[in-house]
Amino acid sequence: MATAGRNAPCPCGSGKKYKKCCLEKDENAARVAREEAKEMAGGEPPLDDDPWSLHCQPYVLAKIFEKSEVFAQMRRTNPQKASLLWTPGRVAVLDTTAIVEGLTRFGIDGRPENVRALAAGRTSAWSIARVWYAKIEARNVRLSRYDEDFVGLAACELWKRYLPDPPSLGAAAE
């Protein structure tokens, strides 16, 4: 998920700069997630073609954020802003047709045969999202941070639906 710059207003809606508000909590949550991911991988970082696999998978960070007090506070204090954010849970409740149609807006084909072909030789759904980001960028389309989150989380959700075995490494921390 995209995060605010250090000097930008905090995404929680407090009106403070991110560095003076939620940055430390977010960094601690990311550190804990990286440690949990490393522990789940038997103490070694997972191997993949995805450079994120050496750190914490974006999907894991999205799950942590979705369950965080920061997001809960945002839902209470700024529900309109919170409703704009794509979270794993929000994507999971969409039916497959809605996810595929959402991807079609960006010129991405999310049909099962295409996702399965992209998944061949990969262990992370987020690495599929990176391929999709490159295709979108090649057409000179700039995604908003919300759309970028949707594309990544859609890749994870479609992997779960189309390829339940093996599970995506990025979604292993559920």
PDB file of C-alpha atoms in Angstrom:
ATOM      1  CA  MET A   1       0.000   0.000   0.000  1.00  0.00           C
ATOM      2  CA  ALA A   2       1.169   3.467  -0.704  1.00  0.00           C
ATOM      3  CA  THR A   3       2.183   5.520   2.344  1.00  0.00           C
ATOM      4  CA  ALA A   4       2.433   9.231   2.938  1.00  0.00           C
ATOM      5  CA  GLY A   5       5.721  11.086   2.727  1.00  0.00           C
ATOM      6  CA  ARG A   6       7.286  12.000   6.062  1.00  0.00           C
ATOM      7  CA  ASN A   7       6.197  15.644   5.806  1.00  0.00           C
ATOM      8  CA  ALA A   8       2.789  14.991   4.240  1.00  0.00           C
ATOM      9  CA  PRO A   9      -0.401  15.118   6.294  1.00  0.00           C
ATOM     10  CA  CYS A  10      -0.937  11.854   8.156  1.00  0.00           C
ATOM     11  CA  PRO A  11      -3.309   9.448   6.377  1.00  0.00           C
ATOM     12  CA  CYS A  12      -5.187   8.918   9.651  1.00  0.00           C
ATOM     13  CA  GLY A  13      -6.716  12.379   9.285  1.00  0.00           C
ATOM     14  CA  SER A  14      -5.287  13.853  12.499  1.00  0.00           C
ATOM     15  CA  GLY A  15      -4.008  16.957  10.713  1.00  0.00           C
ATOM     16  CA  LYS A  16      -0.447  16.300  11.925  1.00  0.00           C
ATOM     17  CA  LYS A  17       2.513  15.518   9.725  1.00  0.00           C
ATOM     18  CA  TYR A  18       2.943  11.798   9.138  1.00  0.00           C
ATOM     19  CA  LYS A  19       6.362  11.795  10.849  1.00  0.00           C
ATOM     20  CA  LYS A  20       4.833  13.338  13.995  1.00  0.00           C
ATOM     21  CA  CYS A  21       1.826  11.038  14.054  1.00  0.00           C
ATOM     22  CA  CYS A  22       1.704   7.482  12.672  1.00  0.00           C
ATOM     23  CA  LEU A  23       5.102   6.967  11.006  1.00  0.00           C
ATOM     24  CA  GLU A  24       6.662   5.238  14.025  1.00  0.00           C
ATOM     25  CA  LYS A  25       3.637   2.935  14.498  1.00  0.00           C
ATOM     26  CA  ASP A  26       3.679   2.028  10.784  1.00  0.00           C
ATOM     27  CA  GLU A  27       7.420   1.359  10.804  1.00  0.00           C
ATOM     28  CA  ASN A  28       7.049  -0.851  13.890  1.00  0.00           C
ATOM     29  CA  ALA A  29       4.174  -2.757  12.272  1.00  0.00           C
ATOM     30  CA  ALA A  30       6.254  -3.282   9.125  1.00  0.00           C
ATOM     31  CA  ARG A  31       9.213  -4.488  11.217  1.00  0.00           C
ATOM     32  CA  VAL A  32       7.014  -6.978  13.072  1.00  0.00           C
ATOM     33  CA  ALA A  33       5.521  -8.183   9.786  1.00  0.00           C
ATOM     34  CA  ARG A  34       8.995  -8.679   8.284  1.00  0.00           C
ATOM     35  CA  GLU A  35      10.056 -10.685  11.337  1.00  0.00           C
ATOM     36  CA  GLU A  36       6.899 -12.822  11.157  1.00  0.00           C
ATOM     37  CA  ALA A  37       7.406 -13.403   7.419  1.00  0.00           C
ATOM     38  CA  LYS A  38      11.013 -14.417   8.023  1.00  0.00           C
ATOM     39  CA  GLU A  39       9.956 -16.768  10.825  1.00  0.00           C
ATOM     40  CA  MET A  40       7.271 -18.326   8.600  1.00  0.00           C
ATOM     41  CA  ALA A  41       9.907 -18.910   5.922  1.00  0.00           C
ATOM     42  CA  GLY A  42      12.035 -20.891   8.380  1.00  0.00           C
ATOM     43  CA  GLY A  43      14.354 -18.018   9.198  1.00  0.00           C
ATOM     44  CA  GLU A  44      15.382 -17.429   5.600  1.00  0.00           C
ATOM     45  CA  PRO A  45      13.876 -14.884   3.232  1.00  0.00           C
ATOM     46  CA  PRO A  46      11.788 -16.550   0.515  1.00  0.00           C
ATOM     47  CA  LEU A  47      13.255 -16.745  -2.961  1.00  0.00           C
ATOM     48  CA  ASP A  48      11.243 -15.292  -5.822  1.00  0.00           C
ATOM     49  CA  ASP A  49      11.566 -13.053  -8.833  1.00  0.00           C
ATOM     50  CA  ASP A  50       9.922 -10.367  -6.736  1.00  0.00           C
ATOM     51  CA  PRO A  51      12.338  -8.059  -4.855  1.00  0.00           C
ATOM     52  CA  TRP A  52       9.632  -7.482  -2.236  1.00  0.00           C
ATOM     53  CA  SER A  53      10.057 -11.103  -1.205  1.00  0.00           C
ATOM     54  CA  LEU A  54      13.289 -10.145   0.534  1.00  0.00           C
ATOM     55  CA  HIS A  55      11.278  -7.800   2.722  1.00  0.00           C
ATOM     56  CA  CYS A  56       7.667  -7.809   3.832  1.00  0.00           C
ATOM     57  CA  GLN A  57       5.162  -8.556   1.085  1.00  0.00           C
ATOM     58  CA  PRO A  58       2.829  -5.606   0.334  1.00  0.00           C
ATOM     59  CA  TYR A  59      -0.159  -7.884   0.903  1.00  0.00           C
ATOM     60  CA  VAL A  60       1.022  -8.601   4.442  1.00  0.00           C
ATOM     61  CA  LEU A  61       1.441  -4.875   5.064  1.00  0.00           C
ATOM     62  CA  ALA A  62      -2.064  -4.280   3.702  1.00  0.00           C
ATOM     63  CA  LYS A  63      -3.475  -6.912   6.090  1.00  0.00           C
ATOM     64  CA  ILE A  64      -1.639  -5.316   9.022  1.00  0.00           C
ATOM     65  CA  PHE A  65      -2.921  -1.863   8.068  1.00  0.00           C
ATOM     66  CA  GLU A  66      -6.477  -3.154   7.654  1.00  0.00           C
ATOM     67  CA  LYS A  67      -6.429  -4.483  11.237  1.00  0.00           C
ATOM     68  CA  SER A  68      -4.528  -1.506  12.685  1.00  0.00           C
ATOM     69  CA  GLU A  69      -5.784   1.044  15.163  1.00  0.00           C
ATOM     70  CA  VAL A  70      -4.743   3.727  12.654  1.00  0.00           C
ATOM     71  CA  PHE A  71      -7.258   2.414  10.120  1.00  0.00           C
ATOM     72  CA  ALA A  72      -9.914   1.923  12.800  1.00  0.00           C
ATOM     73  CA  GLN A  73      -9.426   5.536  13.865  1.00  0.00           C
ATOM     74  CA  MET A  74      -9.633   6.690  10.244  1.00  0.00           C
ATOM     75  CA  ARG A  75     -12.928   4.815   9.822  1.00  0.00           C
ATOM     76  CA  ARG A  76     -14.268   6.607  12.912  1.00  0.00           C
ATOM     77  CA  THR A  77     -12.949  10.098  12.219  1.00  0.00           C
ATOM     78  CA  ASN A  78     -12.936  10.207   8.418  1.00  0.00           C
ATOM     79  CA  PRO A  79     -15.180   7.442   7.078  1.00  0.00           C
ATOM     80  CA  GLN A  80     -15.329   9.018   3.631  1.00  0.00           C
ATOM     81  CA  LYS A  81     -11.540   8.826   3.255  1.00  0.00           C
ATOM     82  CA  ALA A  82     -11.422   5.315   4.743  1.00  0.00           C
ATOM     83  CA  SER A  83     -14.034   4.166   2.233  1.00  0.00           C
ATOM     84  CA  LEU A  84     -11.707   5.145  -0.623  1.00  0.00           C
ATOM     85  CA  LEU A  85      -8.940   2.792   0.511  1.00  0.00           C
ATOM     86  CA  TRP A  86      -8.699  -0.677  -0.941  1.00  0.00           C
ATOM     87  CA  THR A  87      -7.980  -3.308   1.680  1.00  0.00           C
ATOM     88  CA  PRO A  88      -7.684  -7.088   1.339  1.00  0.00           C
ATOM     89  CA  GLY A  89     -11.079  -7.486   3.014  1.00  0.00           C
ATOM     90  CA  ARG A  90     -12.776  -4.983   0.733  1.00  0.00           C
ATOM     91  CA  VAL A  91     -11.452  -6.744  -2.371  1.00  0.00           C
ATOM     92  CA  ALA A  92     -12.285 -10.191  -0.949  1.00  0.00           C
ATOM     93  CA  VAL A  93     -16.001  -9.399  -0.711  1.00  0.00           C
ATOM     94  CA  LEU A  94     -16.185  -8.494  -4.409  1.00  0.00           C
ATOM     95  CA  ASP A  95     -17.316 -11.231  -6.734  1.00  0.00           C
ATOM     96  CA  THR A  96     -14.793 -12.381  -9.315  1.00  0.00           C
ATOM     97  CA  THR A  97     -16.625 -10.630 -12.157  1.00  0.00           C
ATOM     98  CA  ALA A  98     -16.367  -7.274 -10.348  1.00  0.00           C
ATOM     99  CA  ILE A  99     -12.633  -7.754  -9.782  1.00  0.00           C
ATOM    100  CA  VAL A 100     -12.025  -8.693 -13.418  1.00  0.00           C
ATOM    101  CA  GLU A 101     -14.125  -5.741 -14.603  1.00  0.00           C
ATOM    102  CA  GLY A 102     -12.171  -3.432 -12.274  1.00  0.00           C
ATOM    103  CA  LEU A 103      -8.911  -4.634 -13.819  1.00  0.00           C
ATOM    104  CA  THR A 104     -10.334  -4.215 -17.324  1.00  0.00           C
ATOM    105  CA  ARG A 105     -10.552  -0.439 -16.667  1.00  0.00           C
ATOM    106  CA  PHE A 106      -6.736  -0.477 -16.702  1.00  0.00           C
ATOM    107  CA  GLY A 107      -6.402  -2.783 -19.719  1.00  0.00           C
ATOM    108  CA  ILE A 108      -5.593  -5.838 -17.581  1.00  0.00           C
ATOM    109  CA  ASP A 109      -7.071  -9.231 -18.427  1.00  0.00           C
ATOM    110  CA  GLY A 110      -7.888 -10.955 -15.149  1.00  0.00           C
ATOM    111  CA  ARG A 111      -9.469 -14.084 -16.619  1.00  0.00           C
ATOM    112  CA  PRO A 112      -8.342 -17.373 -15.040  1.00  0.00           C
ATOM    113  CA  GLU A 113      -6.205 -18.564 -17.954  1.00  0.00           C
ATOM    114  CA  ASN A 114      -4.253 -15.297 -18.029  1.00  0.00           C
ATOM    115  CA  VAL A 115      -3.644 -15.180 -14.276  1.00  0.00           C
ATOM    116  CA  ARG A 116      -2.602 -18.845 -14.259  1.00  0.00           C
ATOM    117  CA  ALA A 117      -0.168 -18.216 -17.127  1.00  0.00           C
ATOM    118  CA  LEU A 118       1.392 -15.281 -15.266  1.00  0.00           C
ATOM    119  CA  ALA A 119       1.602 -17.329 -12.066  1.00  0.00           C
ATOM    120  CA  ALA A 120       3.689 -20.053 -13.705  1.00  0.00           C
ATOM    121  CA  GLY A 121       7.077 -20.114 -11.978  1.00  0.00           C
ATOM    122  CA  ARG A 122       6.104 -17.472  -9.415  1.00  0.00           C
ATOM    123  CA  THR A 123       5.430 -17.778  -5.713  1.00  0.00           C
ATOM    124  CA  SER A 124       3.914 -14.347  -5.099  1.00  0.00           C
ATOM    125  CA  ALA A 125       0.712 -12.837  -6.435  1.00  0.00           C
ATOM    126  CA  TRP A 126       2.287  -9.434  -5.969  1.00  0.00           C
ATOM    127  CA  SER A 127       4.839 -10.296  -8.652  1.00  0.00           C
ATOM    128  CA  ILE A 128       1.872 -10.626 -11.042  1.00  0.00           C
ATOM    129  CA  ALA A 129       0.708  -7.179  -9.959  1.00  0.00           C
ATOM    130  CA  ARG A 130       4.161  -5.827 -10.819  1.00  0.00           C
ATOM    131  CA  VAL A 131       3.790  -7.217 -14.356  1.00  0.00           C
ATOM    132  CA  TRP A 132       0.412  -5.518 -14.583  1.00  0.00           C
ATOM    133  CA  TYR A 133       1.855  -2.227 -13.281  1.00  0.00           C
ATOM    134  CA  ALA A 134       4.502  -2.365 -16.028  1.00  0.00           C
ATOM    135  CA  LYS A 135       1.828  -2.957 -18.702  1.00  0.00           C
ATOM    136  CA  ILE A 136      -0.204  -0.029 -17.416  1.00  0.00           C
ATOM    137  CA  GLU A 137       2.876   2.205 -17.273  1.00  0.00           C
ATOM    138  CA  ALA A 138       3.855   1.192 -20.826  1.00  0.00           C
ATOM    139  CA  ARG A 139       0.548   2.703 -21.979  1.00  0.00           C
ATOM    140  CA  ASN A 140       1.478   5.947 -20.165  1.00  0.00           C
ATOM    141  CA  VAL A 141      -1.374   5.543 -17.699  1.00  0.00           C
ATOM    142  CA  ARG A 142      -0.690   6.838 -14.214  1.00  0.00           C
ATOM    143  CA  LEU A 143      -2.495   4.999 -11.440  1.00  0.00           C
ATOM    144  CA  SER A 144      -3.729   6.781  -8.360  1.00  0.00           C
ATOM    145  CA  ARG A 145      -2.509   5.240  -5.124  1.00  0.00           C
ATOM    146  CA  TYR A 146      -6.023   3.816  -4.655  1.00  0.00           C
ATOM    147  CA  ASP A 147      -6.004   2.216  -8.108  1.00  0.00           C
ATOM    148  CA  GLU A 148      -2.487   0.879  -7.519  1.00  0.00           C
ATOM    149  CA  ASP A 149      -3.683  -0.765  -4.311  1.00  0.00           C
ATOM    150  CA  PHE A 150      -6.684  -2.254  -6.108  1.00  0.00           C
ATOM    151  CA  VAL A 151      -4.523  -3.792  -8.849  1.00  0.00           C
ATOM    152  CA  GLY A 152      -2.139  -5.368  -6.328  1.00  0.00           C
ATOM    153  CA  LEU A 153      -4.864  -6.660  -4.041  1.00  0.00           C
ATOM    154  CA  ALA A 154      -6.877  -7.914  -7.034  1.00  0.00           C
ATOM    155  CA  ALA A 155      -3.858  -9.989  -8.111  1.00  0.00           C
ATOM    156  CA  CYS A 156      -3.719 -11.510  -4.617  1.00  0.00           C
ATOM    157  CA  GLU A 157      -7.433 -12.231  -4.488  1.00  0.00           C
ATOM    158  CA  LEU A 158      -7.551 -13.742  -7.985  1.00  0.00           C
ATOM    159  CA  TRP A 159      -4.561 -15.935  -7.116  1.00  0.00           C
ATOM    160  CA  LYS A 160      -6.482 -17.225  -4.083  1.00  0.00           C
ATOM    161  CA  ARG A 161      -9.541 -17.937  -6.230  1.00  0.00           C
ATOM    162  CA  TYR A 162      -7.844 -19.362  -9.311  1.00  0.00           C
ATOM    163  CA  LEU A 163      -4.765 -20.984  -7.738  1.00  0.00           C
ATOM    164  CA  PRO A 164      -5.590 -22.008  -4.165  1.00  0.00           C
ATOM    165  CA  ASP A 165      -2.792 -24.568  -4.278  1.00  0.00           C
ATOM    166  CA  PRO A 166      -0.050 -23.439  -4.038  1.00  0.00           C
ATOM    167  CA  PRO A 167      -0.966 -20.326  -2.037  1.00  0.00           C
ATOM    168  CA  SER A 168       0.764 -17.059  -2.825  1.00  0.00           C
ATOM    169  CA  LEU A 169       3.700 -16.456  -0.484  1.00  0.00           C
ATOM    170  CA  GLY A 170       2.527 -12.878   0.015  1.00  0.00           C
ATOM    171  CA  ALA A 171      -0.793 -14.042   1.414  1.00  0.00           C
ATOM    172  CA  ALA A 172       0.686 -16.719   3.678  1.00  0.00           C
ATOM    173  CA  ALA A 173       0.389 -14.546   6.808  1.00  0.00           C
ATOM    174  CA  GLU A 174      -3.418 -14.593   6.886  1.00  0.00           C
TER     175      GLU A 174
END
